[in-house]
């Protein structure tokens, strides 16, 4: 059974960079069948796909966020990460990591990130 | 981006009722559509993928249909644990996009 768990700061200041990690257990993130993604949810914008990364490190980003987002793998720790730069209040949301490329069968429990000074 | 439009935005129903939720894509997505259920404070849970394939462990009262631009999620006999918000998501192209959700409430 695959298990995903997000970790990171709950409060970040405007203009700063958010760093979140998703730790994966139950499978290797570099297994050739695995793709990983980040999705966020805010009351105003609903569910928003941020981007995905393949087992080999190929990335796919939402064009609306591409200039501010980086997703990467750390195979030594079996986790993957999300960085979002130049934060504003509009980035306040629950952030979820998930497994999949076309649809998302396994999700982390989510972490609330609030952007505020 | 492909826009996903769900209707209704909310529905009031009783236990045992048949509930139908629709999702329309702004362009042809073949059967590249998934449905999720989300309960308060929880992550979304995958119910159906490729428009009509039931995810392992999902009760058979859930079913999905459609292709092209018009899709339907049906709950044949609503159970107490089914009161939740349901989302569709297209998997035809990047960026992946979701509908705004349909909240199934107790009548």
CSV table of C-alpha atoms in Angstrom, one decimal:
chain,number,residue,atom,x,y,z
A,1,UNK,CA,0.0,0.0,0.0
A,2,UNK,CA,1.4,3.3,-1.1
A,3,UNK,CA,1.5,6.1,1.5
A,4,UNK,CA,2.3,9.7,0.9
A,5,UNK,CA,3.0,12.4,3.5
A,6,UNK,CA,3.6,16.1,3.0
A,7,UNK,CA,5.7,18.2,5.3
A,8,UNK,CA,6.7,21.9,5.3
A,9,UNK,CA,6.0,25.2,6.9
A,10,UNK,CA,2.4,26.2,7.6
A,11,UNK,CA,3.1,29.9,7.3
A,12,UNK,CA,5.3,31.7,4.9
A,13,UNK,CA,5.7,35.4,4.1
A,14,UNK,CA,4.8,37.1,0.9
A,15,UNK,CA,7.6,37.2,-1.7
A,16,UNK,CA,9.4,34.2,-0.1
A,17,UNK,CA,9.8,30.7,-1.4
A,18,UNK,CA,7.7,27.7,-0.2
A,19,UNK,CA,9.4,24.4,0.1
A,20,UNK,CA,7.3,21.2,0.6
A,21,UNK,CA,8.4,17.6,0.7
A,22,UNK,CA,6.3,14.5,0.0
A,23,UNK,CA,7.7,11.4,1.6
A,24,UNK,CA,6.7,8.2,-0.1
A,25,UNK,CA,6.5,4.7,1.6
A,26,UNK,CA,5.4,1.4,0.1
A,27,UNK,CA,7.1,1.8,-3.2
A,28,UNK,CA,10.2,3.4,-4.8
A,29,UNK,CA,9.8,6.8,-6.3
A,30,UNK,CA,12.1,5.7,-9.1
A,31,UNK,CA,10.1,2.6,-10.1
A,32,UNK,CA,9.4,2.9,-13.8
A,33,UNK,CA,5.6,2.8,-13.4
A,34,UNK,CA,5.5,5.8,-11.0
A,35,UNK,CA,4.6,9.4,-11.6
A,36,UNK,CA,4.2,12.0,-8.9
A,37,UNK,CA,2.3,15.2,-8.7
A,38,UNK,CA,1.3,18.3,-6.6
A,39,UNK,CA,-2.2,19.6,-6.5
A,40,UNK,CA,-3.5,22.5,-4.4
A,41,UNK,CA,-6.9,23.5,-3.2
A,42,UNK,CA,-8.1,26.9,-2.2
A,43,UNK,CA,-11.7,28.1,-1.6
A,44,UNK,CA,-11.4,30.6,-4.4
A,45,UNK,CA,-9.9,28.5,-7.1
A,46,UNK,CA,-10.9,24.9,-6.3
A,47,UNK,CA,-8.5,22.1,-7.2
A,48,UNK,CA,-5.5,23.3,-9.2
A,49,UNK,CA,-3.0,21.0,-10.7
A,50,UNK,CA,0.5,22.4,-10.1
A,51,UNK,CA,2.7,19.8,-11.9
A,52,UNK,CA,4.0,16.3,-12.1
A,53,UNK,CA,7.4,14.5,-12.3
A,54,UNK,CA,8.2,11.1,-13.7
A,55,UNK,CA,10.3,8.4,-12.1
A,56,UNK,CA,13.2,9.6,-14.3
A,57,UNK,CA,12.8,13.2,-13.4
A,58,UNK,CA,10.9,14.6,-16.4
A,59,UNK,CA,8.7,17.4,-15.3
A,60,UNK,CA,5.3,18.8,-16.5
A,61,UNK,CA,4.1,22.1,-15.1
A,62,UNK,CA,0.9,24.2,-15.1
A,63,UNK,CA,1.7,27.1,-17.5
A,64,UNK,CA,0.0,29.4,-15.0
A,65,UNK,CA,2.7,28.5,-12.4
A,66,UNK,CA,5.6,27.4,-14.5
A,67,UNK,CA,7.7,30.4,-14.0
A,68,UNK,CA,7.6,30.1,-10.2
A,69,UNK,CA,7.5,26.3,-9.6
A,70,UNK,CA,10.1,23.5,-9.4
A,71,UNK,CA,9.4,19.9,-8.7
A,72,UNK,CA,12.2,17.5,-8.1
A,73,UNK,CA,13.0,13.9,-6.9
A,74,UNK,CA,15.3,12.8,-4.1
A,75,UNK,CA,15.8,9.1,-4.7
A,76,UNK,CA,18.1,8.7,-1.7
A,77,UNK,CA,15.3,9.7,0.6
A,78,UNK,CA,12.5,8.3,-1.5
A,79,UNK,CA,10.7,11.7,-1.6
A,80,UNK,CA,9.9,14.5,-4.0
A,81,UNK,CA,9.6,18.2,-3.4
A,82,UNK,CA,7.8,21.3,-4.5
A,83,UNK,CA,9.2,24.8,-4.5
A,84,UNK,CA,7.0,27.8,-5.2
A,85,UNK,CA,8.8,31.2,-5.5
A,86,UNK,CA,7.5,34.7,-5.1
A,87,UNK,CA,4.6,33.8,-3.0
A,88,UNK,CA,1.5,36.0,-2.6
A,89,UNK,CA,-1.8,35.6,-0.7
A,90,UNK,CA,-3.2,33.9,-3.8
A,91,UNK,CA,-0.9,30.9,-3.0
A,92,UNK,CA,-2.7,30.3,0.3
A,93,UNK,CA,-4.1,26.8,-0.1
A,94,UNK,CA,-4.1,23.1,1.0
A,95,UNK,CA,-1.2,21.5,-0.9
A,96,UNK,CA,-1.5,17.8,-1.7
A,97,UNK,CA,1.1,15.4,-3.2
A,98,UNK,CA,-0.3,12.5,-5.2
A,99,UNK,CA,0.7,9.4,-7.2
A,100,UNK,CA,-0.2,9.2,-10.9
A,101,UNK,CA,0.1,10.9,-14.3
A,102,UNK,CA,-3.4,10.7,-15.8
A,103,UNK,CA,-5.4,10.4,-12.5
A,104,UNK,CA,-4.4,10.3,-8.9
A,105,UNK,CA,-5.0,7.1,-7.0
A,106,UNK,CA,-3.1,7.9,-3.9
A,107,UNK,CA,-2.9,11.3,-2.1
A,108,UNK,CA,-1.2,12.6,1.0
A,109,UNK,CA,-3.3,14.1,3.7
A,110,UNK,CA,-2.6,17.6,2.6
A,111,UNK,CA,-0.9,20.5,4.3
A,112,UNK,CA,-2.3,24.0,4.7
A,113,UNK,CA,0.0,26.8,3.6
A,114,UNK,CA,-0.9,30.3,4.6
A,115,UNK,CA,0.9,33.2,2.9
A,116,UNK,CA,0.9,36.2,5.3
A,117,UNK,CA,3.2,38.7,6.8
B,1,UNK,CA,-6.5,24.8,-21.0
B,2,UNK,CA,-9.5,22.5,-21.1
B,3,UNK,CA,-12.3,23.8,-19.0
B,4,UNK,CA,-14.4,21.3,-17.0
B,5,UNK,CA,-18.0,22.4,-16.1
B,6,UNK,CA,-19.9,20.4,-13.5
B,7,UNK,CA,-23.6,20.5,-12.8
B,8,UNK,CA,-25.4,20.9,-10.6
B,9,UNK,CA,-23.1,22.7,-8.1
B,10,UNK,CA,-25.1,21.1,-5.3
B,11,UNK,CA,-27.8,18.6,-4.9
B,12,UNK,CA,-30.0,17.6,-2.0
B,13,UNK,CA,-31.0,14.0,-1.8
B,14,UNK,CA,-32.1,11.3,0.6
B,15,UNK,CA,-30.6,7.9,1.4
B,16,UNK,CA,-31.6,5.5,-1.3
B,17,UNK,CA,-32.0,8.1,-4.0
B,18,UNK,CA,-30.4,7.9,-7.4
B,19,UNK,CA,-28.1,10.8,-8.0
B,20,UNK,CA,-26.6,11.9,-11.3
B,21,UNK,CA,-23.8,14.5,-11.7
B,22,UNK,CA,-22.7,15.7,-15.1
B,23,UNK,CA,-19.4,17.1,-16.3
B,24,UNK,CA,-18.8,18.8,-19.6
B,25,UNK,CA,-15.3,19.4,-21.1
B,26,UNK,CA,-14.6,22.4,-23.3
B,27,UNK,CA,-13.2,20.1,-26.0
B,28,UNK,CA,-13.1,16.4,-26.9
B,29,UNK,CA,-11.2,14.4,-24.2
B,30,UNK,CA,-12.2,10.9,-25.4
B,31,UNK,CA,-12.6,8.9,-22.2
B,32,UNK,CA,-9.8,10.6,-20.4
B,33,UNK,CA,-11.9,11.6,-17.4
B,34,UNK,CA,-11.7,10.8,-13.7
B,35,UNK,CA,-14.1,11.3,-10.8
B,36,UNK,CA,-13.2,11.9,-7.2
B,37,UNK,CA,-15.0,12.1,-3.9
B,38,UNK,CA,-13.9,14.5,-1.2
B,39,UNK,CA,-15.1,14.6,2.4
B,40,UNK,CA,-14.4,17.6,4.7
B,41,UNK,CA,-10.9,17.7,5.9
B,42,UNK,CA,-9.8,14.9,3.7
B,43,UNK,CA,-7.9,14.5,0.4
B,44,UNK,CA,-9.9,13.6,-2.7
B,45,UNK,CA,-10.4,9.9,-3.3
B,46,UNK,CA,-10.3,8.4,-6.8
B,47,UNK,CA,-13.6,6.7,-7.7
B,48,UNK,CA,-13.6,6.2,-11.4
B,49,UNK,CA,-11.0,6.7,-14.2
B,50,UNK,CA,-11.1,6.5,-18.0
B,51,UNK,CA,-14.7,7.6,-17.7
B,52,UNK,CA,-16.2,4.3,-16.5
B,53,UNK,CA,-13.5,2.1,-14.8
B,54,UNK,CA,-14.2,1.7,-11.1
B,55,UNK,CA,-11.1,2.1,-8.9
B,56,UNK,CA,-10.4,-0.9,-6.7
B,57,UNK,CA,-12.5,-1.0,-3.5
B,58,UNK,CA,-15.1,1.5,-4.7
B,59,UNK,CA,-18.7,0.3,-4.3
B,60,UNK,CA,-20.5,-0.8,-7.4
B,61,UNK,CA,-23.3,1.7,-6.7
B,62,UNK,CA,-20.9,4.2,-8.3
B,63,UNK,CA,-20.8,4.3,-12.1
B,64,UNK,CA,-19.5,6.6,-14.8
B,65,UNK,CA,-20.3,7.0,-18.4
B,66,UNK,CA,-19.7,9.3,-21.4
B,67,UNK,CA,-17.1,10.1,-23.9
B,68,UNK,CA,-16.0,13.1,-25.9
B,69,UNK,CA,-17.3,16.2,-24.0
B,70,UNK,CA,-20.1,14.9,-21.9
B,71,UNK,CA,-19.8,12.6,-18.9
B,72,UNK,CA,-22.0,11.4,-16.0
B,73,UNK,CA,-21.3,10.1,-12.5
B,74,UNK,CA,-24.2,8.1,-11.1
B,75,UNK,CA,-24.8,6.9,-7.6
B,76,UNK,CA,-27.5,4.3,-7.9
B,77,UNK,CA,-28.7,4.2,-4.3
B,78,UNK,CA,-27.2,7.0,-2.1
B,79,UNK,CA,-25.8,5.8,1.2
B,80,UNK,CA,-25.0,7.9,4.3
B,81,UNK,CA,-21.3,7.8,3.6
B,82,UNK,CA,-21.8,9.2,0.1
B,83,UNK,CA,-22.6,12.7,1.3
B,84,UNK,CA,-19.6,14.5,0.1
B,85,UNK,CA,-18.3,16.7,-2.8
B,86,UNK,CA,-17.6,15.2,-6.1
B,87,UNK,CA,-15.1,16.4,-8.7
B,88,UNK,CA,-14.3,15.5,-12.3
B,89,UNK,CA,-10.8,15.8,-13.8
B,90,UNK,CA,-9.6,15.6,-17.4
B,91,UNK,CA,-6.5,13.6,-18.1
B,92,UNK,CA,-6.4,14.2,-21.9
B,93,UNK,CA,-3.8,17.0,-21.9
B,94,UNK,CA,-1.6,19.2,-19.7
B,95,UNK,CA,-2.4,21.1,-17.6
B,96,UNK,CA,-4.8,18.7,-15.8
B,97,UNK,CA,-7.9,20.5,-14.9
B,98,UNK,CA,-10.8,19.9,-12.5
B,99,UNK,CA,-14.4,20.8,-12.3
B,100,UNK,CA,-15.6,23.1,-9.5
B,101,UNK,CA,-17.3,20.3,-7.7
B,102,UNK,CA,-20.8,19.1,-6.8
B,103,UNK,CA,-21.8,18.9,-3.2
B,104,UNK,CA,-24.2,16.1,-2.4
B,105,UNK,CA,-26.2,17.2,0.7
B,106,UNK,CA,-28.7,15.5,2.9
B,107,UNK,CA,-32.3,16.4,2.1
